[in-house]
mmCIF file of C-alpha atoms in Angstrom:
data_model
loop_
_atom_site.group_PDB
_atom_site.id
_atom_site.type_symbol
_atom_site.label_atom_id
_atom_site.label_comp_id
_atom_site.label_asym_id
_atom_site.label_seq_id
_atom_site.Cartn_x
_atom_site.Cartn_y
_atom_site.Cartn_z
ATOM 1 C CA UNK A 1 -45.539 10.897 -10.339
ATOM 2 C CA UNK A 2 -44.474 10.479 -14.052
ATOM 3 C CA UNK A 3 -40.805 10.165 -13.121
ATOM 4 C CA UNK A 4 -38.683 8.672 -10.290
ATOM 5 C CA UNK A 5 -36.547 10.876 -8.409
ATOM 6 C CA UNK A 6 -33.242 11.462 -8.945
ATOM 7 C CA UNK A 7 -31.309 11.970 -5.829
ATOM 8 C CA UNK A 8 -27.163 13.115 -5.424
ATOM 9 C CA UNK A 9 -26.102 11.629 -2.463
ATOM 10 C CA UNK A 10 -22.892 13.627 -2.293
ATOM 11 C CA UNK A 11 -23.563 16.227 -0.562
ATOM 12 C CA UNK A 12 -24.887 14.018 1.836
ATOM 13 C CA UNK A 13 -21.764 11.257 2.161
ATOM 14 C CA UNK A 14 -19.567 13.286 4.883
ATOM 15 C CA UNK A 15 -21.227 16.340 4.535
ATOM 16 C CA UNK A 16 -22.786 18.599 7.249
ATOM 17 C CA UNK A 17 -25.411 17.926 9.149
ATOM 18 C CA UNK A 18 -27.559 20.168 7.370
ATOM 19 C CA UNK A 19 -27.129 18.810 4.101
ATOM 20 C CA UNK A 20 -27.428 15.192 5.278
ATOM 21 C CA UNK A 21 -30.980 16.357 6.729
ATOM 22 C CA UNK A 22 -32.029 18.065 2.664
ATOM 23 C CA UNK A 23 -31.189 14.569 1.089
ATOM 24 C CA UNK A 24 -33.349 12.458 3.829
ATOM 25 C CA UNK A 25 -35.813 14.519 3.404
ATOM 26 C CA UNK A 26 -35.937 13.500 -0.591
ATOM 27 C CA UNK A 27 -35.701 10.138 0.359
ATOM 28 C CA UNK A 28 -38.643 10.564 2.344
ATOM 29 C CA UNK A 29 -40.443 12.028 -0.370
ATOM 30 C CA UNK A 30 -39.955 9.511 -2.904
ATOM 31 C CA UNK A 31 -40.264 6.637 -0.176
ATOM 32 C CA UNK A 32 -43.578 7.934 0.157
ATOM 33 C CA UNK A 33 -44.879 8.815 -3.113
ATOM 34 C CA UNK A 34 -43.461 5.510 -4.876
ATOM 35 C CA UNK A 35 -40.785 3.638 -2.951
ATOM 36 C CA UNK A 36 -38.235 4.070 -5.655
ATOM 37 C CA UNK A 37 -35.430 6.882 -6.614
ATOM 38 C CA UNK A 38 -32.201 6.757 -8.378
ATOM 39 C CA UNK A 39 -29.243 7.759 -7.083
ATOM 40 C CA UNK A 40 -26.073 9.400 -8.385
ATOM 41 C CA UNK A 41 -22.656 10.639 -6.461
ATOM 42 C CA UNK A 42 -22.335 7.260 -4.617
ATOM 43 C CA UNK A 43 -19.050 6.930 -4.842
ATOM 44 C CA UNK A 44 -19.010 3.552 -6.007
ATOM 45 C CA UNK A 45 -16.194 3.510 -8.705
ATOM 46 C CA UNK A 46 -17.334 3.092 -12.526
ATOM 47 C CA UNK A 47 -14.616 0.836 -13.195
ATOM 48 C CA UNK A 48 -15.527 -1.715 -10.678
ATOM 49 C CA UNK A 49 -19.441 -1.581 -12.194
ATOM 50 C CA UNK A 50 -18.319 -2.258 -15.455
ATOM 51 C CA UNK A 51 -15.718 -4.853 -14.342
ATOM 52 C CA UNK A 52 -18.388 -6.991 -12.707
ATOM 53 C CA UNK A 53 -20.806 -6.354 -15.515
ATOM 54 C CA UNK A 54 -18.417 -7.644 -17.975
ATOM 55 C CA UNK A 55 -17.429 -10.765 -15.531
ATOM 56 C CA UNK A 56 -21.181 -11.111 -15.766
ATOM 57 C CA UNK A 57 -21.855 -11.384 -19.390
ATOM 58 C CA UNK A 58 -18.824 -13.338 -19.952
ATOM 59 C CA UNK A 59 -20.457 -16.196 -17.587
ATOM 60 C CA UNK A 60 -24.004 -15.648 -18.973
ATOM 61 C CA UNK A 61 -22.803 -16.561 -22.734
ATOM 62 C CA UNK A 62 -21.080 -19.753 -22.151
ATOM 63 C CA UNK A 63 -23.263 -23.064 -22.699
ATOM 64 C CA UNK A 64 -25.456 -24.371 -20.636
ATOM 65 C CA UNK A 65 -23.802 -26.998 -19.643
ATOM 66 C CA UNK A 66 -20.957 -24.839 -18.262
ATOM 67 C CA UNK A 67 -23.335 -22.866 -16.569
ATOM 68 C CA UNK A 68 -24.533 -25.974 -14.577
ATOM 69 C CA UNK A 69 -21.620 -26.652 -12.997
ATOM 70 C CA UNK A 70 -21.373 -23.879 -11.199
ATOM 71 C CA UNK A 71 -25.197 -24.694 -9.688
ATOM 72 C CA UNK A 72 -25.210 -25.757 -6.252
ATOM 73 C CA UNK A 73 -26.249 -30.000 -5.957
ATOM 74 C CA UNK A 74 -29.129 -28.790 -3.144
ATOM 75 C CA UNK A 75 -31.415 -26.781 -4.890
ATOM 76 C CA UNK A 76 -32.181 -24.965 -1.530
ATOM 77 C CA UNK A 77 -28.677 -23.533 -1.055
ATOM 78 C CA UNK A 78 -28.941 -19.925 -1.961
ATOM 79 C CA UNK A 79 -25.557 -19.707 -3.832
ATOM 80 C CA UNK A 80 -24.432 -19.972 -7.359
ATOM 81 C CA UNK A 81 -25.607 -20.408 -11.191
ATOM 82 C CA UNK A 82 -30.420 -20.810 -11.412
ATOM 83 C CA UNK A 83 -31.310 -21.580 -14.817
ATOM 84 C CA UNK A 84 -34.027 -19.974 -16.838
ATOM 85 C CA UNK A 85 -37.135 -20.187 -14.820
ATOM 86 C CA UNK A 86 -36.140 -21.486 -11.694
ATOM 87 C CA UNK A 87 -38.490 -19.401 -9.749
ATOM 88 C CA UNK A 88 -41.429 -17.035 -9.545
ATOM 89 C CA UNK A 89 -41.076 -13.566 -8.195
ATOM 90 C CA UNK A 90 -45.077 -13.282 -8.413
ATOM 91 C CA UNK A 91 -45.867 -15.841 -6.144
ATOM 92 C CA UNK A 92 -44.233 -13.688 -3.358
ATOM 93 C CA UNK A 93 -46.787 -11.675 -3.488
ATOM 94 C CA UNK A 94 -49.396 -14.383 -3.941
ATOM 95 C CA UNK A 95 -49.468 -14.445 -7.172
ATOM 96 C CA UNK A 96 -49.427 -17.166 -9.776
ATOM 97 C CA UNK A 97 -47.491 -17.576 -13.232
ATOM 98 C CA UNK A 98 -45.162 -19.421 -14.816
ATOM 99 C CA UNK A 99 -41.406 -19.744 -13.831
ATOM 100 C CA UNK A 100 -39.432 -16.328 -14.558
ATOM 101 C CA UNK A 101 -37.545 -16.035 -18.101
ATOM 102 C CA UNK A 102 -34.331 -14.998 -16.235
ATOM 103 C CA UNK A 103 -30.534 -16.509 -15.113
ATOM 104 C CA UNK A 104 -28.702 -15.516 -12.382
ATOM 105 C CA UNK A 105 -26.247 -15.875 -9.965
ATOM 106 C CA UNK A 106 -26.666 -16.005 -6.436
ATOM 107 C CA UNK A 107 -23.804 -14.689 -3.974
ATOM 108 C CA UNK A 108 -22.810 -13.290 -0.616
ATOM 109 C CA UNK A 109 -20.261 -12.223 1.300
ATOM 110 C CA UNK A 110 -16.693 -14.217 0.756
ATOM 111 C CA UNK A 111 -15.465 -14.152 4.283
ATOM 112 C CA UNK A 112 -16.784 -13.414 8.236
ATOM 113 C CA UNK A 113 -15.528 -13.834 11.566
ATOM 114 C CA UNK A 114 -15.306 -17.131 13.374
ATOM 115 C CA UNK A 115 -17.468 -16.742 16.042
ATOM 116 C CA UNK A 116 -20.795 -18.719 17.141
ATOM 117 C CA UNK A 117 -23.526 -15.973 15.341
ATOM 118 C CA UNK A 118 -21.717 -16.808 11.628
ATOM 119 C CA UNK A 119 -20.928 -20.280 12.626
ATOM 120 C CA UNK A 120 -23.687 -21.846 14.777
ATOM 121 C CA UNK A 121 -26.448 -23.423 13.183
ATOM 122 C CA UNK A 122 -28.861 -20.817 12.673
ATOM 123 C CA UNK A 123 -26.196 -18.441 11.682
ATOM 124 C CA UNK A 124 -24.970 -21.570 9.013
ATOM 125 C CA UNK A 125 -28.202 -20.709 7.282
ATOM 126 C CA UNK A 126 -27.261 -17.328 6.258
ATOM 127 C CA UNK A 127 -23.747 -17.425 6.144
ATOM 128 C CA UNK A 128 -23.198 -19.457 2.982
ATOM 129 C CA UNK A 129 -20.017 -20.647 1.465
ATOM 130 C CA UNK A 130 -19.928 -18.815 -1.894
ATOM 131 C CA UNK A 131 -19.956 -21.299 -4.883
ATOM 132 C CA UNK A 132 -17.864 -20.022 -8.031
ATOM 133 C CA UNK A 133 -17.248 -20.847 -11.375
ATOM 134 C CA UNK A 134 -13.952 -21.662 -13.533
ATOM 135 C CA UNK A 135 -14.619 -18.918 -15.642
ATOM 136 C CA UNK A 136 -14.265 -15.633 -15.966
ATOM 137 C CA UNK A 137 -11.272 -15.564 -13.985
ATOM 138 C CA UNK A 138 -11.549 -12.877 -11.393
ATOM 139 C CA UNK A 139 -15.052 -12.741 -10.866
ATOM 140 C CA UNK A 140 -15.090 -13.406 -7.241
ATOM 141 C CA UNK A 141 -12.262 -10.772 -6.491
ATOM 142 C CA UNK A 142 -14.124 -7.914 -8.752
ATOM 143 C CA UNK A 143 -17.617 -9.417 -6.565
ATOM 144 C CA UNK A 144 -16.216 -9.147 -3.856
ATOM 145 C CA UNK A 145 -14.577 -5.889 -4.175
ATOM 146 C CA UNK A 146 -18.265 -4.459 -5.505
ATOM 147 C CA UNK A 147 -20.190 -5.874 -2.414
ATOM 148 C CA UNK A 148 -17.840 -3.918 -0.145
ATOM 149 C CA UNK A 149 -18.287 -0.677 -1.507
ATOM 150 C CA UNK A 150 -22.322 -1.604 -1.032
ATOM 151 C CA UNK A 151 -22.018 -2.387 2.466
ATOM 152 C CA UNK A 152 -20.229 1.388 2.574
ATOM 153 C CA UNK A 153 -23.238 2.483 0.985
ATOM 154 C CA UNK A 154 -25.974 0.821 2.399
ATOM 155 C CA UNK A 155 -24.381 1.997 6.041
ATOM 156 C CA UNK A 156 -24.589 5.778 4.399
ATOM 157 C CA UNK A 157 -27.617 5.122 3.228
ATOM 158 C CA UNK A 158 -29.369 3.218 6.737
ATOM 159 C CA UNK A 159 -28.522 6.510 8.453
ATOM 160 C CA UNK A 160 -29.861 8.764 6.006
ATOM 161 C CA UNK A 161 -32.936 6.532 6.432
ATOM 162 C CA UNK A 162 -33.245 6.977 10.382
ATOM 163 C CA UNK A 163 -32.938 10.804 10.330
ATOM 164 C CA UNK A 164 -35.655 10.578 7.548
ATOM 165 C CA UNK A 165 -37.765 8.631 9.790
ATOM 166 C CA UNK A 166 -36.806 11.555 12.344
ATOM 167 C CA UNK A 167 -35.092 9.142 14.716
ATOM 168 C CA UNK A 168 -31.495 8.935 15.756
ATOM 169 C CA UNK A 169 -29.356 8.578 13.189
ATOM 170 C CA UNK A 170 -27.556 4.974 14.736
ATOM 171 C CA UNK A 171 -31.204 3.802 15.098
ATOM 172 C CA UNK A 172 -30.297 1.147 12.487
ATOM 173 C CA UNK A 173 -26.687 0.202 13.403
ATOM 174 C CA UNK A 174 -27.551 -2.303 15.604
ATOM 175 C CA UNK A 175 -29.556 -4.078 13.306
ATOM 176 C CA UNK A 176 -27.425 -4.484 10.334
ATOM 177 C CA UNK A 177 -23.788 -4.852 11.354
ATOM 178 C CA UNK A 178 -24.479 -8.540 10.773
ATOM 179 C CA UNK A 179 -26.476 -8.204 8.420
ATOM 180 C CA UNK A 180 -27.764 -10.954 5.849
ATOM 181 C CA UNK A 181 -27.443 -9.083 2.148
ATOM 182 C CA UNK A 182 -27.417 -11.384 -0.646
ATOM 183 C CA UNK A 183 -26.804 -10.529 -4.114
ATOM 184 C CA UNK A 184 -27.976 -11.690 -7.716
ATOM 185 C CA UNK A 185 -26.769 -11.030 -11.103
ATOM 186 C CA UNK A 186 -29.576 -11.490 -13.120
ATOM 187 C CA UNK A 187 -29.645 -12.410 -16.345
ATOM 188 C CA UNK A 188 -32.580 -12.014 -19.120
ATOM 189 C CA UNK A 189 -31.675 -13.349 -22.420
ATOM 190 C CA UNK A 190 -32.782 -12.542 -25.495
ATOM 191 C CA UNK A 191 -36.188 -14.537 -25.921
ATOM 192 C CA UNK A 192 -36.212 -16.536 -28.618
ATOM 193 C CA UNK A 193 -39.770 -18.514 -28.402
ATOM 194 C CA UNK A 194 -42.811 -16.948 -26.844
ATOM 195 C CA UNK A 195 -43.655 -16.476 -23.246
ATOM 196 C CA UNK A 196 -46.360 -18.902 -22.062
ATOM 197 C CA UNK A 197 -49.683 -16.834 -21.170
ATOM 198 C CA UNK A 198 -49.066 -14.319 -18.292
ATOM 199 C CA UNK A 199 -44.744 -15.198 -18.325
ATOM 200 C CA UNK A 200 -42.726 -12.583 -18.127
ATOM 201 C CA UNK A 201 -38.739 -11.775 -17.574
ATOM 202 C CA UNK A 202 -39.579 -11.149 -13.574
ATOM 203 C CA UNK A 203 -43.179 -11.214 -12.710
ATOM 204 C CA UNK A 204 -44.792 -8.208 -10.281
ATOM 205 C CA UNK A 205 -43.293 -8.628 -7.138
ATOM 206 C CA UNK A 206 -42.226 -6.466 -4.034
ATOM 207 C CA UNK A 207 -38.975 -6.857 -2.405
ATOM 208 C CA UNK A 208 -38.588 -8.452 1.242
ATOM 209 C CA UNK A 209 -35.781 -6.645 3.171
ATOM 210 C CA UNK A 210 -34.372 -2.683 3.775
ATOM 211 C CA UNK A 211 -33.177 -1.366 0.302
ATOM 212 C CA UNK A 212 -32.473 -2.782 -2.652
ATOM 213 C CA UNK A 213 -29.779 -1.352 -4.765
ATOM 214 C CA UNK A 214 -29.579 -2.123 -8.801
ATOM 215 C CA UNK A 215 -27.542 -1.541 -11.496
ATOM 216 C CA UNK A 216 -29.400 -2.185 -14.896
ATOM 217 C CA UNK A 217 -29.561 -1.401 -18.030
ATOM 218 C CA UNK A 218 -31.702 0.609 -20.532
ATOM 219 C CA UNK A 219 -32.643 -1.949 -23.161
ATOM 220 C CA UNK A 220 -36.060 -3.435 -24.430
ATOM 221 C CA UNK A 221 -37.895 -5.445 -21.634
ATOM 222 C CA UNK A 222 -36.954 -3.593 -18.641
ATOM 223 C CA UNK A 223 -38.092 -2.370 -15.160
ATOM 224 C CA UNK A 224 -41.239 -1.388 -13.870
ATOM 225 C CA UNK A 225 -42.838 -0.048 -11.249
ATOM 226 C CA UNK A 226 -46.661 0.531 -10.388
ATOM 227 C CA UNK A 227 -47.777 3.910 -9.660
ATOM 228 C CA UNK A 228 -50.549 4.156 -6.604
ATOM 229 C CA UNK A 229 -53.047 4.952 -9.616
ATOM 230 C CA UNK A 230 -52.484 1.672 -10.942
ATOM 231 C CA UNK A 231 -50.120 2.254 -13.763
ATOM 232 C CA UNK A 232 -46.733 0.778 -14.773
ATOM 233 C CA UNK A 233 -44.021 3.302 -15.137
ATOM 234 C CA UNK A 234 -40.859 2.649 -16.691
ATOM 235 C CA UNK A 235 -37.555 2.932 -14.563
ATOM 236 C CA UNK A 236 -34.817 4.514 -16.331
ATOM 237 C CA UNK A 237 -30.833 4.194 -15.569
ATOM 238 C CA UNK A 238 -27.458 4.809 -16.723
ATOM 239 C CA UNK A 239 -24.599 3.210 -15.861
ATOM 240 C CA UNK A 240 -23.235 5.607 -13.261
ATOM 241 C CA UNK A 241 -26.480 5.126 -11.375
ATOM 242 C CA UNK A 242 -28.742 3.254 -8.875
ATOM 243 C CA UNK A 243 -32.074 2.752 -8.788
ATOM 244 C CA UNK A 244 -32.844 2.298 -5.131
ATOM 245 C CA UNK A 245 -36.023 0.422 -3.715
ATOM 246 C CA UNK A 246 -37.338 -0.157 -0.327
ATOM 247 C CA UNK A 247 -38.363 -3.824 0.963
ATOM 248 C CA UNK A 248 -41.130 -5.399 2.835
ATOM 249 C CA UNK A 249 -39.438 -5.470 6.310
ATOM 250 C CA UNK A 250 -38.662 -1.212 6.057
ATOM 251 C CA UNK A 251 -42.123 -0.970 4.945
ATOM 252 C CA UNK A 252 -43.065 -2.667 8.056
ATOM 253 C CA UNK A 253 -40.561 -0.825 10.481
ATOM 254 C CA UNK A 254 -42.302 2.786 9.083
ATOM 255 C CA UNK A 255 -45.884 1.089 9.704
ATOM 256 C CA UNK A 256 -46.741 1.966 6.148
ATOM 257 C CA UNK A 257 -45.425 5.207 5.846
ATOM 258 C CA UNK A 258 -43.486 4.453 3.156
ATOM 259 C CA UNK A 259 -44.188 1.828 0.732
ATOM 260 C CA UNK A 260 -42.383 -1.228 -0.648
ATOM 261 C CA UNK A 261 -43.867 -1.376 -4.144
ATOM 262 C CA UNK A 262 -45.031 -3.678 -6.739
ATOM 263 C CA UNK A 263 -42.139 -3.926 -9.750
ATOM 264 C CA UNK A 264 -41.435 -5.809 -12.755
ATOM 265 C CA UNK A 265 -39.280 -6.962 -15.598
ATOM 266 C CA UNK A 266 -41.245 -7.189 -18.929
ATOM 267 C CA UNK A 267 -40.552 -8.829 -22.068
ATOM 268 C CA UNK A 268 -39.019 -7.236 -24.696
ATOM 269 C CA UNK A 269 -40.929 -7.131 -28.261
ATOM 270 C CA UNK A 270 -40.620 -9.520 -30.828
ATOM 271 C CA UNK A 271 -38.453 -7.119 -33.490
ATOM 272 C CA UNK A 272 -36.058 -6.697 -30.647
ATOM 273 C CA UNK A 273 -33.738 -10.074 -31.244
ATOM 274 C CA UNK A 274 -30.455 -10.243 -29.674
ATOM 275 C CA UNK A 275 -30.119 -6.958 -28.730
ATOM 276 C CA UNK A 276 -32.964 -7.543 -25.760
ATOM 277 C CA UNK A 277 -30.407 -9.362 -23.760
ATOM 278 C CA UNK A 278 -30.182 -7.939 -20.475
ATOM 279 C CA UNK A 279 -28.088 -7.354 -17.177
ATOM 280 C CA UNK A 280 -28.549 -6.073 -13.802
ATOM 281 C CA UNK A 281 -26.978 -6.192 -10.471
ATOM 282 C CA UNK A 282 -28.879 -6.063 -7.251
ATOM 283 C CA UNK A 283 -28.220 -5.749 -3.659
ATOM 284 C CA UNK A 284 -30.772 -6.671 -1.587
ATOM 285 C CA UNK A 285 -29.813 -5.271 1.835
ATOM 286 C CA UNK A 286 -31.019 -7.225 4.403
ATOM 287 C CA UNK A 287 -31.104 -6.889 8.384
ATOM 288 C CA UNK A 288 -29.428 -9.138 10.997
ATOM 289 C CA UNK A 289 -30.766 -12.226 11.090
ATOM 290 C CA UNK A 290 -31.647 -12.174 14.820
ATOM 291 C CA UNK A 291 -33.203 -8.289 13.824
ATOM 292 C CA UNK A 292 -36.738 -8.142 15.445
ATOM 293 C CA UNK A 293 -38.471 -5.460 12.945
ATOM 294 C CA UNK A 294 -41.561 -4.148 15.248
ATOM 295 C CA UNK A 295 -43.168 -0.905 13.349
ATOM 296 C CA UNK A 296 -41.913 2.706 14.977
ATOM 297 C CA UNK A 297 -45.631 3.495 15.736
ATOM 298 C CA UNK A 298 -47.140 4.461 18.561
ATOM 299 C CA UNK A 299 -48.678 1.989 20.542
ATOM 300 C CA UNK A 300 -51.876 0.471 19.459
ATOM 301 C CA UNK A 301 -51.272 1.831 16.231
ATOM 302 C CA UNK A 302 -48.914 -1.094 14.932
ATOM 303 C CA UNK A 303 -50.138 -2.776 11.428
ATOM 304 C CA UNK A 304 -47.693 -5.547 11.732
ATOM 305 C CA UNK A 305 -46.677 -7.736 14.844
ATOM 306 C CA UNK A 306 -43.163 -8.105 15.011
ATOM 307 C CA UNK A 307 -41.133 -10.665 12.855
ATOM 308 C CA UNK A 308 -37.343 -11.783 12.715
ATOM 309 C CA UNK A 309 -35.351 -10.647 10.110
ATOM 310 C CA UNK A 310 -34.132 -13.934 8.996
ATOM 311 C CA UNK A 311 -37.749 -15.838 9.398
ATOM 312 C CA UNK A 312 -39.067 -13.224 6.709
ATOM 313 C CA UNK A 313 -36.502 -13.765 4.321
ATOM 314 C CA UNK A 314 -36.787 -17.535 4.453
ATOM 315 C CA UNK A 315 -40.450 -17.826 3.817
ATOM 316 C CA UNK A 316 -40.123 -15.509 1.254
ATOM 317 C CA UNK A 317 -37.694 -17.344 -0.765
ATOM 318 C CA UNK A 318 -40.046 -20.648 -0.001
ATOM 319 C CA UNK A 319 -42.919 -18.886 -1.643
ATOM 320 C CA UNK A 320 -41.114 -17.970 -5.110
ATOM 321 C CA UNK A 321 -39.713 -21.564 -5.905
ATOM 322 C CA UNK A 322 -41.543 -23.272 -8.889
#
């Protein structure tokens, strides 16, 4: 594959059931072949991409020290501002290097129900109070407006997944109506002193949960993904578009059959300057914490035992910190 798939998800999104079937089986193709596709006719208004995108790069060009006050005072809470390097995608994946040469911002969900699963003390783990700044005003509202219409989609998506898999289409419904999804804004600014050896803007890492879903952008120092021959291909997007991944615990829940692949952000070259500076938006979809993921293989033929949703995403997140 020299190019990832581009995939229209509209005839899909209330369509019949024939048509649902033709686009599963292209995201069964490209989950296959390279674990990555783009999608277009989403339904996710433009507007509301650029509105959060702009909320973004307001935030990302004050000064530090405004920055820092919107960073949480436990370094373990997974909300709010991480400065430059805070962790290490690589090390995910066992891998070693350097702290990343990215920002971001680290949100969830504004509200949920008052009941014992949200509230109780595992649930208290997951369910984090978001943590916003001053400044831009409206960046919650336009966030949280955003990370509805990817719960819409992710729910579209999740079924288009099962009927892929050839199982019922509600296979997954259980499993993510309480679902965990965080988000990040990340934020890669322009570099202005060189990398240390083997640094780069997000080292080579896979993702841990169902599907991530990013917004980027096409400038210098961008994403990559690794082809099963061993070479890094560039991932191209506009800003109507998705570029959809599948995680580590999907992987597991197909046994293999499709594969949660090794991606990066690079740095950009030196001539570049200012105008590397970078933004993308990702939303990494994540099952119910309680979720037991247990591979749809016959039996005997399981390459994973089964692990809790919630337990993977934790010791995932322990492994990247620097």
């Amino acid at each position: 594959m020299t190019t990832i798939p581009v995939i229209d998800l509209a005839p899909a999104l209330g369509g019949t059931a024939e048509a649902r079937m033709a686009v599963a089986r292209q995201m069964e193709a490209a989950c296959t072949d390279i674990g990555f596709f783009t999608i277009r006719g989403h339904g996710v208004p433009l507007a509301l991409i650029d509105g959060l995108r702009s909320h973004a790069k307001h935030f990302f060009n004050l000064p530090l020290e405004r920055k820092l006050e919107a960073q949480p005072e436990d370094p373990a809470v997974p909300r709010g501002y991480r400065a430059l390097g805070f962790d290490a995608l690589s090390r995910g994946n066992a891998g070693q290097a350097p702290g990343d040469l990215k920002e971001y911002y680290h949100f969830g969900r504004e509200r949920w129900p008052d009941a014992p699963y949200y509230t109780g003390e595992e649930g208290r783990r997951y369910f984090v109070p978001n943590r916003w700044p001053k400044e831009p005003q409206g960046w919650a509202d336009t966030a949280a407006a955003y990370y509805g219409h990817m719960e819409r989609l992710t729910n579209e998506m999740m079924a288009l997944v099962a009927l892929a898999l050839g199982l019922d289409e509600r296979f997954f419904a259980d499993k993510i109506d309480r679902h965990i999804t965080a988000m990040r804004i990340n934020f890669y600014p322009a570099q202005t002193a060189a990398p240390e050896p083997g640094q780069l803007r997000a080292g080579a890492h896979t993702d841990y949960g169902l599907l991530t879903i990013l917004n980027g952008e096409n400038t210098a120092g961008g994403l990559q993904v690794q082809t099963r021959q061993g070479d890094w291909l560039p991932v191209e997007t506009a800003p109507d578009t998705f570029v959809v991944n599948i995680g580590d615990l999907l992987m597991r829940w197909t046994n293999d059959r499709w594969v949660s692949n090794v991606h990066r952000v690079v740095n950009p070259p030196v001539e570049a300057g200012a105008e590397a500076q970078r933004i993308s938006i990702a939303f990494f979809h994540h099952p119910n914490y309680d979720a037991l993921v247990e591979c749809v293989a016959p039996p005997g033929q399981a390459k994973y035992p089964p692990v809790r949703s919630g337990d993977y995403r934790t010791q995932k997140y322990r492994q990247t910190r620097v």
